[in-house]
CSV table of C-alpha atoms in Angstrom, one decimal:
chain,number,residue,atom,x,y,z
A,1,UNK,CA,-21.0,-78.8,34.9
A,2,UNK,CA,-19.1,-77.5,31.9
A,3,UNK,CA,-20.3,-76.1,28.9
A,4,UNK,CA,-19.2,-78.7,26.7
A,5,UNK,CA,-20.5,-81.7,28.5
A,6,UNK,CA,-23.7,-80.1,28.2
A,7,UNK,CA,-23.2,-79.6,24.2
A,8,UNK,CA,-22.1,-83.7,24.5
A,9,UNK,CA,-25.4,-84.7,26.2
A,10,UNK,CA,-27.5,-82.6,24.4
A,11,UNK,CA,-26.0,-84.1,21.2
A,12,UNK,CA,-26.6,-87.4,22.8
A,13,UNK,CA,-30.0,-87.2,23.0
A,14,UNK,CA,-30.9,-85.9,19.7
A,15,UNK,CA,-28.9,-89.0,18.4
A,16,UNK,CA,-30.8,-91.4,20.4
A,17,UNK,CA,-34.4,-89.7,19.2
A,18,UNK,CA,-32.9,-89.6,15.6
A,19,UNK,CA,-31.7,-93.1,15.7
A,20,UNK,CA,-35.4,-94.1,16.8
A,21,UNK,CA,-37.2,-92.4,14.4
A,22,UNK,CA,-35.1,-93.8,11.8
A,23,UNK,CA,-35.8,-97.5,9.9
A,24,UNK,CA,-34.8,-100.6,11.6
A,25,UNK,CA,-31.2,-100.9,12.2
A,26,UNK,CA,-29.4,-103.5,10.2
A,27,UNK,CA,-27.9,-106.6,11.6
A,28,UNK,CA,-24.0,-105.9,10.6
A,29,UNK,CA,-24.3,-102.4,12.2
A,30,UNK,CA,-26.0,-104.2,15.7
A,31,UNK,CA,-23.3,-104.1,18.3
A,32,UNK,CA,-24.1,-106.8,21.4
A,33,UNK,CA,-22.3,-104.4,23.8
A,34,UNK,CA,-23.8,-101.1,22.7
A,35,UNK,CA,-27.5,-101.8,22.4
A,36,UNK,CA,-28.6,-98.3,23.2
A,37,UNK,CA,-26.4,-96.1,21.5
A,38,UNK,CA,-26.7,-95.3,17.8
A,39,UNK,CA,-23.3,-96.9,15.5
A,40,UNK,CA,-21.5,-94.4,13.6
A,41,UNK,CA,-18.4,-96.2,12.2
A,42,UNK,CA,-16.6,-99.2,10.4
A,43,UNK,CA,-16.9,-102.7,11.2
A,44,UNK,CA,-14.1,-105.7,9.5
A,45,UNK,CA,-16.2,-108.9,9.5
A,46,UNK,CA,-15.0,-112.5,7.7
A,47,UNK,CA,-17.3,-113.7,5.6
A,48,UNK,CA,-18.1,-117.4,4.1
A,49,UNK,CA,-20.7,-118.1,1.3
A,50,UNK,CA,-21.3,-121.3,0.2
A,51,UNK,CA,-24.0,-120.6,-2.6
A,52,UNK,CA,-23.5,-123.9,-5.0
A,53,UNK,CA,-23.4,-127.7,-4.4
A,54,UNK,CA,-20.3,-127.8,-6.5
A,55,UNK,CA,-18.8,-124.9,-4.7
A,56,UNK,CA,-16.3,-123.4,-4.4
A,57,UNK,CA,-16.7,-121.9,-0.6
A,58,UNK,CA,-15.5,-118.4,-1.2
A,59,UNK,CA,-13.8,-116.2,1.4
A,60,UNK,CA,-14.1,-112.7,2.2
A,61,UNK,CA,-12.8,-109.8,4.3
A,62,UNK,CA,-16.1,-107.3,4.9
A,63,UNK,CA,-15.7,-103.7,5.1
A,64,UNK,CA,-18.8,-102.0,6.7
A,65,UNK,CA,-19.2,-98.6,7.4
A,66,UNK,CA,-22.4,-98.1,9.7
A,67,UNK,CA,-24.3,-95.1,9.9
A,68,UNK,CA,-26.9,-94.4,12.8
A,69,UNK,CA,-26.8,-98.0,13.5
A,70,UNK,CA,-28.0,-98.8,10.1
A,71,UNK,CA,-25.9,-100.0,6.9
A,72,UNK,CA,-24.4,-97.0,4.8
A,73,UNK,CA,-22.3,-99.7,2.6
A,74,UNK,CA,-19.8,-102.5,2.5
A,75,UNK,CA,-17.2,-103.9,0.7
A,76,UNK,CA,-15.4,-107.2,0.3
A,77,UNK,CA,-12.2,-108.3,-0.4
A,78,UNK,CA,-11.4,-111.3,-1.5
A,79,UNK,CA,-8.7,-113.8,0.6
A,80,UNK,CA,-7.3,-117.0,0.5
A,81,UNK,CA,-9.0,-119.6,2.9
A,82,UNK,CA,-6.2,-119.6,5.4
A,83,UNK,CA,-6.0,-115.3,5.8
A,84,UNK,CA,-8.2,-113.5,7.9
A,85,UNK,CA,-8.1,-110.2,7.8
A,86,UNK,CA,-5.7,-108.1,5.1
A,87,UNK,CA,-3.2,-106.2,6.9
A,88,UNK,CA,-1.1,-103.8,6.2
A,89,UNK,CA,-2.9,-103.9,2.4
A,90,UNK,CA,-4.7,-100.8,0.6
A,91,UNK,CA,-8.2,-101.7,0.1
A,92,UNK,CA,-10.1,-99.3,-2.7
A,93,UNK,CA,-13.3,-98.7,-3.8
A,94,UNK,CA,-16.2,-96.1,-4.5
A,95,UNK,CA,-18.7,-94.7,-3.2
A,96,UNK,CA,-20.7,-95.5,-6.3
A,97,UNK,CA,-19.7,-99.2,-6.5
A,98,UNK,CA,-20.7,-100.1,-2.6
A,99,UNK,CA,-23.4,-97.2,-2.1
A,100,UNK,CA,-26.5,-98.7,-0.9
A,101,UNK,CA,-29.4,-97.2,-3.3
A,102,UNK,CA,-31.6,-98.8,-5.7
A,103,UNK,CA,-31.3,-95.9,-8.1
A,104,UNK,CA,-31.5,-97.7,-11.2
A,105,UNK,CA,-28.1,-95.1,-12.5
A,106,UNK,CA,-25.8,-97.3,-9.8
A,107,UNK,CA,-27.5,-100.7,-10.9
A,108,UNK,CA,-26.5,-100.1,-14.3
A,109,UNK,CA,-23.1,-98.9,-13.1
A,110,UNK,CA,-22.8,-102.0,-10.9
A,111,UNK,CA,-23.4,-103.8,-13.7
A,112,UNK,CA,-20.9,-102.3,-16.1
A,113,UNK,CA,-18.4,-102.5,-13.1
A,114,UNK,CA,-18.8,-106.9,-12.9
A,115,UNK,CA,-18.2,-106.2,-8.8
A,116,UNK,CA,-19.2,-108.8,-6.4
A,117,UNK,CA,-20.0,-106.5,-3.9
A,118,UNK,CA,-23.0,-107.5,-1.7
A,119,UNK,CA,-25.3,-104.8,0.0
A,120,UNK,CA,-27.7,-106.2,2.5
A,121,UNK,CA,-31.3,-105.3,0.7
A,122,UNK,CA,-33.4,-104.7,3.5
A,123,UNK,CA,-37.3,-104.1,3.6
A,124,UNK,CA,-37.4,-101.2,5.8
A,125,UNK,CA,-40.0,-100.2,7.8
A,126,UNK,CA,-40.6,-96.6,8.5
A,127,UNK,CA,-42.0,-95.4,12.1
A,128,UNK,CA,-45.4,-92.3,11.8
A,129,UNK,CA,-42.4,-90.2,13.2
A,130,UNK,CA,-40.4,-90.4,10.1
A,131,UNK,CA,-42.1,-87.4,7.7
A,132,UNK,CA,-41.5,-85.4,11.3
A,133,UNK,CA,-37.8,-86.5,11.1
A,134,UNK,CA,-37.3,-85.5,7.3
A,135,UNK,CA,-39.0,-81.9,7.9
A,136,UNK,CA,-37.6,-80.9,11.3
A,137,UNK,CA,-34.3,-83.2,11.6
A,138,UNK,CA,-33.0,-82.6,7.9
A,139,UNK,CA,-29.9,-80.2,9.3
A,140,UNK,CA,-29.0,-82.7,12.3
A,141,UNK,CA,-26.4,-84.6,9.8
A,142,UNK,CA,-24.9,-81.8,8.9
A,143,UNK,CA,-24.3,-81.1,12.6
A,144,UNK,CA,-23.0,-84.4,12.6
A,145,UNK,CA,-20.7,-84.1,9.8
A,146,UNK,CA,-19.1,-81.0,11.6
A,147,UNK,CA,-18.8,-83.0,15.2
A,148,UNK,CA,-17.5,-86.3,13.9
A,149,UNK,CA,-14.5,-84.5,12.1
A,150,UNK,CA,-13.1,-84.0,15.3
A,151,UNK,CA,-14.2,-87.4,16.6
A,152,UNK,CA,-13.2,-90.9,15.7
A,153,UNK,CA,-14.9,-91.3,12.5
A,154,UNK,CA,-15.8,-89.4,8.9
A,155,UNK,CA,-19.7,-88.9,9.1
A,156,UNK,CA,-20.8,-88.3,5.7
A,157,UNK,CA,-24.8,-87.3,4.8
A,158,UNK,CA,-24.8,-86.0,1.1
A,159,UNK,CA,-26.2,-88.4,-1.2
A,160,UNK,CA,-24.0,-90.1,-4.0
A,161,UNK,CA,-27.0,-90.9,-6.8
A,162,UNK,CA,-27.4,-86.9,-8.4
A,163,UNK,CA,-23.7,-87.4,-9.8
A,164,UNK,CA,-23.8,-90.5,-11.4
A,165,UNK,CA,-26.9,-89.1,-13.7
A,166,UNK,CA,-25.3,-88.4,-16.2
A,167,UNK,CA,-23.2,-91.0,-17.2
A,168,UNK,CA,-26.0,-94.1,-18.2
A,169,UNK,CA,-24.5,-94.6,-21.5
A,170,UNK,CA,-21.4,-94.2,-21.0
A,171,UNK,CA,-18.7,-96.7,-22.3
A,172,UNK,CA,-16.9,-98.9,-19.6
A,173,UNK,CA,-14.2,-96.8,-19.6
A,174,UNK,CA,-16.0,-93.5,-19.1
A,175,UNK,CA,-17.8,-94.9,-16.0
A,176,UNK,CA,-14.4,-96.0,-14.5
A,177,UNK,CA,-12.7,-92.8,-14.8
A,178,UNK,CA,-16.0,-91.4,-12.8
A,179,UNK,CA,-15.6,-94.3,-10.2
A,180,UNK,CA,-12.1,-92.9,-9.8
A,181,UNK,CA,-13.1,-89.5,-8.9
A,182,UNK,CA,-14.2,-91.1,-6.4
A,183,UNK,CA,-12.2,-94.1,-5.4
A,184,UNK,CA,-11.3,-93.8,-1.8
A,185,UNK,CA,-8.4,-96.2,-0.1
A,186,UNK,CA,-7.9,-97.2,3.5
A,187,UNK,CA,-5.0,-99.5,5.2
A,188,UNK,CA,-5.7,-101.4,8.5
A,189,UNK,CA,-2.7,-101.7,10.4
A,190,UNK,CA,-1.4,-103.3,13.5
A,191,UNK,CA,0.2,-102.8,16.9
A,192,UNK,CA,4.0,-104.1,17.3
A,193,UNK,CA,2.7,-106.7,19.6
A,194,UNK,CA,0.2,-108.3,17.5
A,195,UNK,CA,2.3,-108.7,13.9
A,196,UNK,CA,3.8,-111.4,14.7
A,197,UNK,CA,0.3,-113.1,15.8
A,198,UNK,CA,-0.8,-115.3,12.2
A,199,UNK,CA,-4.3,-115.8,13.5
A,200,UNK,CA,-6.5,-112.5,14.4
A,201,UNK,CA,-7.8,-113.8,17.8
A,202,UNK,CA,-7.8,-111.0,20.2
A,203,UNK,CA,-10.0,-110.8,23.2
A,204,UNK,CA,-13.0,-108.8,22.9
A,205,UNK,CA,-12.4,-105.2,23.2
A,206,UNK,CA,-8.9,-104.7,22.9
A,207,UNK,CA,-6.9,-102.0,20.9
A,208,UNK,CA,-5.2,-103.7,18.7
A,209,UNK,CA,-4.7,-101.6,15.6
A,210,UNK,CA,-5.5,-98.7,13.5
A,211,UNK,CA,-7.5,-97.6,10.4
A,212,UNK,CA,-6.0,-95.1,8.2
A,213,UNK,CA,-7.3,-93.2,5.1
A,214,UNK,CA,-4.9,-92.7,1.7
A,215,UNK,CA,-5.1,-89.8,-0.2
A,216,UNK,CA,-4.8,-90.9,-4.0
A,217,UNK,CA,-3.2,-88.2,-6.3
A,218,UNK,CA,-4.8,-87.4,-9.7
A,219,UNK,CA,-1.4,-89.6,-10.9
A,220,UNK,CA,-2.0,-92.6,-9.4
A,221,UNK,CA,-5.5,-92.4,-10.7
A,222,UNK,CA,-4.8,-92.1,-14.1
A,223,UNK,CA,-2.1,-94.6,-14.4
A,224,UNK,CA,-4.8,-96.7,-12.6
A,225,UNK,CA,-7.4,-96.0,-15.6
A,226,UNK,CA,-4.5,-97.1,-18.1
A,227,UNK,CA,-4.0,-100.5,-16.0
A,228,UNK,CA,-8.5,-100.6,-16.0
A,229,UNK,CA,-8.4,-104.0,-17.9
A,230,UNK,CA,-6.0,-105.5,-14.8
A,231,UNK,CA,-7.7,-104.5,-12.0
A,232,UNK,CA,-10.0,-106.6,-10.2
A,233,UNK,CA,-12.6,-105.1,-8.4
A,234,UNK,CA,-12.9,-107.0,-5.1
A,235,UNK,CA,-9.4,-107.6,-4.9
A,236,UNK,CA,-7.3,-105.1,-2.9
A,237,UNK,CA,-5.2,-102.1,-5.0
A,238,UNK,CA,-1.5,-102.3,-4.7
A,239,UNK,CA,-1.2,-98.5,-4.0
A,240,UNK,CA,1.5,-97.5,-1.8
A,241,UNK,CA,-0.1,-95.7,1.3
A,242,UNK,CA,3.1,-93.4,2.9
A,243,UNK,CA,3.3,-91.8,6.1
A,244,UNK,CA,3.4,-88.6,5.3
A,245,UNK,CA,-0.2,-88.8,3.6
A,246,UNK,CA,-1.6,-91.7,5.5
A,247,UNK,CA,-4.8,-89.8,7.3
A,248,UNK,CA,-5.5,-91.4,11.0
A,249,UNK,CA,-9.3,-92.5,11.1
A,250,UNK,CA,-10.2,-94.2,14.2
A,251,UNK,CA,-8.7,-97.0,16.4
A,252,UNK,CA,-9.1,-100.5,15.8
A,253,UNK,CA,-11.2,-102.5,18.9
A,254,UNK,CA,-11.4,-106.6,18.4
A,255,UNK,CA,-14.5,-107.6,18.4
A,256,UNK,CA,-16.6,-110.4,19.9
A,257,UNK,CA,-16.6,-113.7,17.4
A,258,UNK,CA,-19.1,-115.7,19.5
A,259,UNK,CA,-22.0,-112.7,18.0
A,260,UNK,CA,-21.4,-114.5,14.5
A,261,UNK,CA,-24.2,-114.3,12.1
A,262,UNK,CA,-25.7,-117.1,9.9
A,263,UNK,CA,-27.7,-117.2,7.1
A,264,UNK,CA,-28.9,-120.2,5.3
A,265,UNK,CA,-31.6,-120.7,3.0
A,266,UNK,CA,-31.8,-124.5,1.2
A,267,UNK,CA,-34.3,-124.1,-1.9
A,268,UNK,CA,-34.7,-127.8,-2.6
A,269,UNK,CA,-33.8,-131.1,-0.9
A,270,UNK,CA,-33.9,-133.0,-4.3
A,271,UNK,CA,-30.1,-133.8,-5.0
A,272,UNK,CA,-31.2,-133.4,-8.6
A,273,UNK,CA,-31.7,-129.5,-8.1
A,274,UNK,CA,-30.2,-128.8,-4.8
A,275,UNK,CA,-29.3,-125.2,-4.2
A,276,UNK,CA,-28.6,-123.6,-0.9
A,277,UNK,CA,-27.2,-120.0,0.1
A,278,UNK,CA,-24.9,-120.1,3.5
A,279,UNK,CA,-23.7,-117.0,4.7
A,280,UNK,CA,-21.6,-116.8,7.7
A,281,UNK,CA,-20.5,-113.3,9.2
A,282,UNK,CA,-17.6,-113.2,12.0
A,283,UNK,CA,-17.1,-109.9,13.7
A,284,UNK,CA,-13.2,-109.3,13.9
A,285,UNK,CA,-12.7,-105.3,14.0
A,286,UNK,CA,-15.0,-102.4,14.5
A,287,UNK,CA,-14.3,-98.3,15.2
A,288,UNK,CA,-15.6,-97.5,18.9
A,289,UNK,CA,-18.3,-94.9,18.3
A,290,UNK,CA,-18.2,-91.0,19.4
A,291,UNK,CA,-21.3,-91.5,21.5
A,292,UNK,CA,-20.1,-95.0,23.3
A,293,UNK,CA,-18.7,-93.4,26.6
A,294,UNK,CA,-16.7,-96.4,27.5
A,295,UNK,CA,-14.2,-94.8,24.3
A,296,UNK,CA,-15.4,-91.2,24.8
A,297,UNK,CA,-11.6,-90.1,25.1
A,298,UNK,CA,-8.5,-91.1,22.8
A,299,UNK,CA,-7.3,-91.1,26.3
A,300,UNK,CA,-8.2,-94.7,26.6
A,301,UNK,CA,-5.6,-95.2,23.7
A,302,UNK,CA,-3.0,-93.5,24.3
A,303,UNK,CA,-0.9,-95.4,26.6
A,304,UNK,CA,2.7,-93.9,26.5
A,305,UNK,CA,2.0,-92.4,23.3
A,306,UNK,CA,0.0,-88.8,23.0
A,307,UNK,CA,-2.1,-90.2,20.4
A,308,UNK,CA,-3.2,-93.3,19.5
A,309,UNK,CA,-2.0,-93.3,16.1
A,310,UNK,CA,1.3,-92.5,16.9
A,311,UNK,CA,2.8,-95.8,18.2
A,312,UNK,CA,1.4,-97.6,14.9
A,313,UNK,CA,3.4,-97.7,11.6
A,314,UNK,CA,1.4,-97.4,8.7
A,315,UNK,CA,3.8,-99.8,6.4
A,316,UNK,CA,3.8,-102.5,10.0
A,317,UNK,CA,7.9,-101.6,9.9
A,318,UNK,CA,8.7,-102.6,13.0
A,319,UNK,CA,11.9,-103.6,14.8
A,320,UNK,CA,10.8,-106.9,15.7
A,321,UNK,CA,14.2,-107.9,17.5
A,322,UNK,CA,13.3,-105.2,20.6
A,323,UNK,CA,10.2,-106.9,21.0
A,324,UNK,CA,8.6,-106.0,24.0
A,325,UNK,CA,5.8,-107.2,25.9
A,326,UNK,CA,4.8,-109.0,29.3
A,327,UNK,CA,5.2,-113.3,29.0
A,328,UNK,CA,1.1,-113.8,29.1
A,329,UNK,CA,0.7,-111.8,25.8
A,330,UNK,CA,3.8,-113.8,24.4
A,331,UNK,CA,2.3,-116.5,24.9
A,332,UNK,CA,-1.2,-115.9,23.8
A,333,UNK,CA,0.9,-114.8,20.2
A,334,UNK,CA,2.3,-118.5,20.7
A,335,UNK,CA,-1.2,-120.4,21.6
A,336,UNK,CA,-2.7,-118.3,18.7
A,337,UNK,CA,0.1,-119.1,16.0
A,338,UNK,CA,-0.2,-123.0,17.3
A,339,UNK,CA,-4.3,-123.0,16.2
A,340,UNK,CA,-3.4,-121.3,12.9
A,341,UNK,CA,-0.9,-124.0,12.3
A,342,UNK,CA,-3.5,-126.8,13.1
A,343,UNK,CA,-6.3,-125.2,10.9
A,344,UNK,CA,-4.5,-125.4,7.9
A,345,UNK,CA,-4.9,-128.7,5.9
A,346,UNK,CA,-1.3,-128.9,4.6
A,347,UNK,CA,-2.0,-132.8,3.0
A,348,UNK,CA,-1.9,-133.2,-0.5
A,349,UNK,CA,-6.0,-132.3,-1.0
A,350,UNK,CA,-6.5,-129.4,1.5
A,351,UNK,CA,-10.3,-128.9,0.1
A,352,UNK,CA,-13.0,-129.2,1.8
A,353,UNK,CA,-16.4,-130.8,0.8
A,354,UNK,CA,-18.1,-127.8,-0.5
A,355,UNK,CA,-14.6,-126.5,-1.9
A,356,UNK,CA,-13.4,-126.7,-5.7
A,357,UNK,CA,-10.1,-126.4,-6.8
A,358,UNK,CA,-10.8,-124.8,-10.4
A,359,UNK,CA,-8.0,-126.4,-12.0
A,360,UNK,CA,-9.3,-129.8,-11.5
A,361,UNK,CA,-12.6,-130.1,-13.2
A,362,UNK,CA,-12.5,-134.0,-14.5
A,363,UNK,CA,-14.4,-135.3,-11.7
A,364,UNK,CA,-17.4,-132.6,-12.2
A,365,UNK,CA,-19.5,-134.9,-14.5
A,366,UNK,CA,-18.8,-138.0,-12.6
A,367,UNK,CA,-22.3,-139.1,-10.6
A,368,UNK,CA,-21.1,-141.3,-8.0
A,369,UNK,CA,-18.3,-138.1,-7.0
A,370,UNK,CA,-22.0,-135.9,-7.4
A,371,UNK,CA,-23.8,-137.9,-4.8
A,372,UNK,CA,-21.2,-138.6,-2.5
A,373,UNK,CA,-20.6,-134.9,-2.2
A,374,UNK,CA,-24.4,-134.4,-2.1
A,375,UNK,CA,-24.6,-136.9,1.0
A,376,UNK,CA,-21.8,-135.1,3.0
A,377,UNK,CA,-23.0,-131.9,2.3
A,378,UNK,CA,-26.9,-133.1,3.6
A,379,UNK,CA,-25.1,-133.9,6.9
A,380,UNK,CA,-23.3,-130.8,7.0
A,381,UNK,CA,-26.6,-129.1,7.1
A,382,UNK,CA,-28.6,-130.7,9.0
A,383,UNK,CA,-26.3,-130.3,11.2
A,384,UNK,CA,-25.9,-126.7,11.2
A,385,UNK,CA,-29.8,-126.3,11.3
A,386,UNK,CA,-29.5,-128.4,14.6
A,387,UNK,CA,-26.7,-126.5,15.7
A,388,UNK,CA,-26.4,-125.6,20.0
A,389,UNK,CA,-24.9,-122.3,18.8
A,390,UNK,CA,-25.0,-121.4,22.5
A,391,UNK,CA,-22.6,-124.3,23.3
A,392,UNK,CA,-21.0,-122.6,20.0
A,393,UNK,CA,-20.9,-119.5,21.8
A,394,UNK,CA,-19.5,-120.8,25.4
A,395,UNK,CA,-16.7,-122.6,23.7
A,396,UNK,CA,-15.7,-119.5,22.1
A,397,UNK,CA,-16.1,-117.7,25.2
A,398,UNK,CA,-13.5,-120.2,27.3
A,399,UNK,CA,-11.3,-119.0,24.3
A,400,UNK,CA,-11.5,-115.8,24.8
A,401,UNK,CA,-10.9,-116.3,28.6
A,402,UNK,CA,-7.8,-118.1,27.9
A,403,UNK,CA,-6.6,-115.3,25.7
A,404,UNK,CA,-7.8,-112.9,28.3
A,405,UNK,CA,-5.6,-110.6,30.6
A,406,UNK,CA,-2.6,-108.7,28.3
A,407,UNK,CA,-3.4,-110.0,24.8
């Protein structure tokens, strides 16, 4: 047996001890198909929250990075209700703005940021094994740091709170220019066979893309710190992302959509003060891990190509006109474009129950508008309470078996 595969098991099991000593893992980081081996890597979910009677529903694009299974941090980007996931866009943030820590130094400078960004706050529980994992196991994420490098993903272990100490009272603008130091910006990008696809539904499991990481120059920083009072901080940063700098993270791997997660927590039944909290995750993307073996060799990406990365264009410029691909993924493009047609309310009132178009207020104040928007959103409840998510799930599966074969 070689050496190395002997470095590669050994490694294995002190993740799998280190990932059981550690806290409970976190539902985002929980892949269905990879139960037993510790996550290290990023995940692109679509997220809905409905948090108001009077709305709006807001969409989001999630960007998770996982870390020993457990959440390291996210970030969400905003999108319209008929996008899904933000190709071909640079998506920017820090550190310090999605870290998850309740250092009281990043509350502040979340508050001084007005972000949106949501970290799942978890109660964690803590094994007898974990004051034996801080004293004797303190150096294994370094040796991580040094083996991912060469892997598919950026493991990171140094802790982001010590450098933000010193900037509690800072003005607004102070603690931006710190967020910029920073300020890291990544760029999902597709294969030529699936640009022309307007709905992201992929079988499970599929390459289907790319994640790439931008370099920002100290330029593009400061003319970003001039600009501070345009930028919105969920919204995605149009910074151009070249070839020549883009950085090649990890391949792209469609997910499985039926493994959704709901969360939905209704405070009061009284339409007088009804307030509810609906969260619905969709897994569309993740980064296979080092320690998965199904995705243990780039080999399994390359195809005709010696890397993955290099049949992928990081701007999507693709000659479109030389096409190529077998008549079964052709058509799964067309069968996929024909549901994203149908999904889209193009009638002249395309919202929803629970959705608010904030340009037209008038009809706010009016009760009898209240209540009959109360009553259809109690049925859409209850009905989600009594949901048979496993027929959920098996229709969703039949998709996927239509979409199956080359998609």
């Amino acid at each position: 047996m070689p050496f190395r595969l002997y470095i590669s098991f050994a490694l294995y099991l002190i993740a799998l001890v280190h990932s059981l000593i550690l806290p409970t893992n976190s539902p985002v980081c929980a892949l269905p198909h990879a139960k037993f081996f510790p996550y290290w890597g990023y995940r692109i979910q679509r997220e809905y929250s409905l948090k108001s009677l009077r709305g709006p529903l807001s969409h989001y694009s999630v960007f998770i990075h996982c870390r020993q299974s457990s959440l390291d941090y996210e970030h969400l980007v905003r999108l319209g209700r008929e996008e899904d996931i933000p190709w071909n866009t640079t998506i920017c943030f820090s550190k310090h703005q999605t870290k998850k820590s309740k250092s009281p130094v990043n509350k502040k400078l979340r508050q001084l940021w007005n972000t949106n960004d949501s970290v799942v706050n978890e109660k964690q529980t803590f094994s007898p094994l974990y004051r034996v994992y801080k004293k004797r196991f303190k150096k294994f994420d370094y040796l991580l740091t040094k083996m991912a490098l060469s892997r598919f993903l950026r493991h990171t272990s140094r802790r982001q709170d010590e450098k933000v100490d010193g900037i509690r009272h800072l003005p607004s603008k102070e603690v931006l220019s710190v967020f910029l130091e920073d300020l890291e910006c990544y760029k999902l990008v597709r294969r030529k066979k699936y640009v022309t696809r307007e709905l992201s539904l992929y079988t499970p499991y599929r390459f289907i893309g790319g994640l790439f990481k931008c370099p920002l120059s100290q330029e593009t920083k400061t003319n970003m710190l001039k600009s501070a009072s345009k930028l919105d901080p969920i919204s995605p940063y149009q910074i151009p992302c070249g070839s020549n700098t883009a950085v090649p993270i990890a391949p792209l791997i469609s997910d499985d959509i039926s493994q959704q997660l709901v969360n939905h927590n209704i405070f009061s039944s009284k339409i007088t003060d009804f307030r509810i909290n609906i969260i619905q995750r969709i897994p569309y993307l993740f980064t296979p891990s080092f320690l998965d073996p199904r995705f243990h060799s780039f080999g399994v990406f390359k195809g005709r190509y010696s890397n993955w990365f290099d049949e992928l264009d990081i701007n999507e410029d693709y000659d479109l006109s030389s096409l190529d691909g077998s008549v079964v993924s052709k058509a799964n493009t067309l069968f996929a474009n024909y549901i994203a047609k149908h999904f889209r309310l193009e009638n002249t009132n395309p919202l929803l129950v629970w959705e608010r178009n904030t340009s037209n207020t008038h009809d706010d104040d009016n009760e009898q508008y209240l209540n009959r928007k109360s009553d259809l959103l109690n049925q859409v409840l209850s009905q989600l309470v009594e949901w048979p998510w496993d027929v959920a799930k098996q229709h969703l599966t039949n998709i996927h078996q239509i979409l199956d074969l080359d998609s």
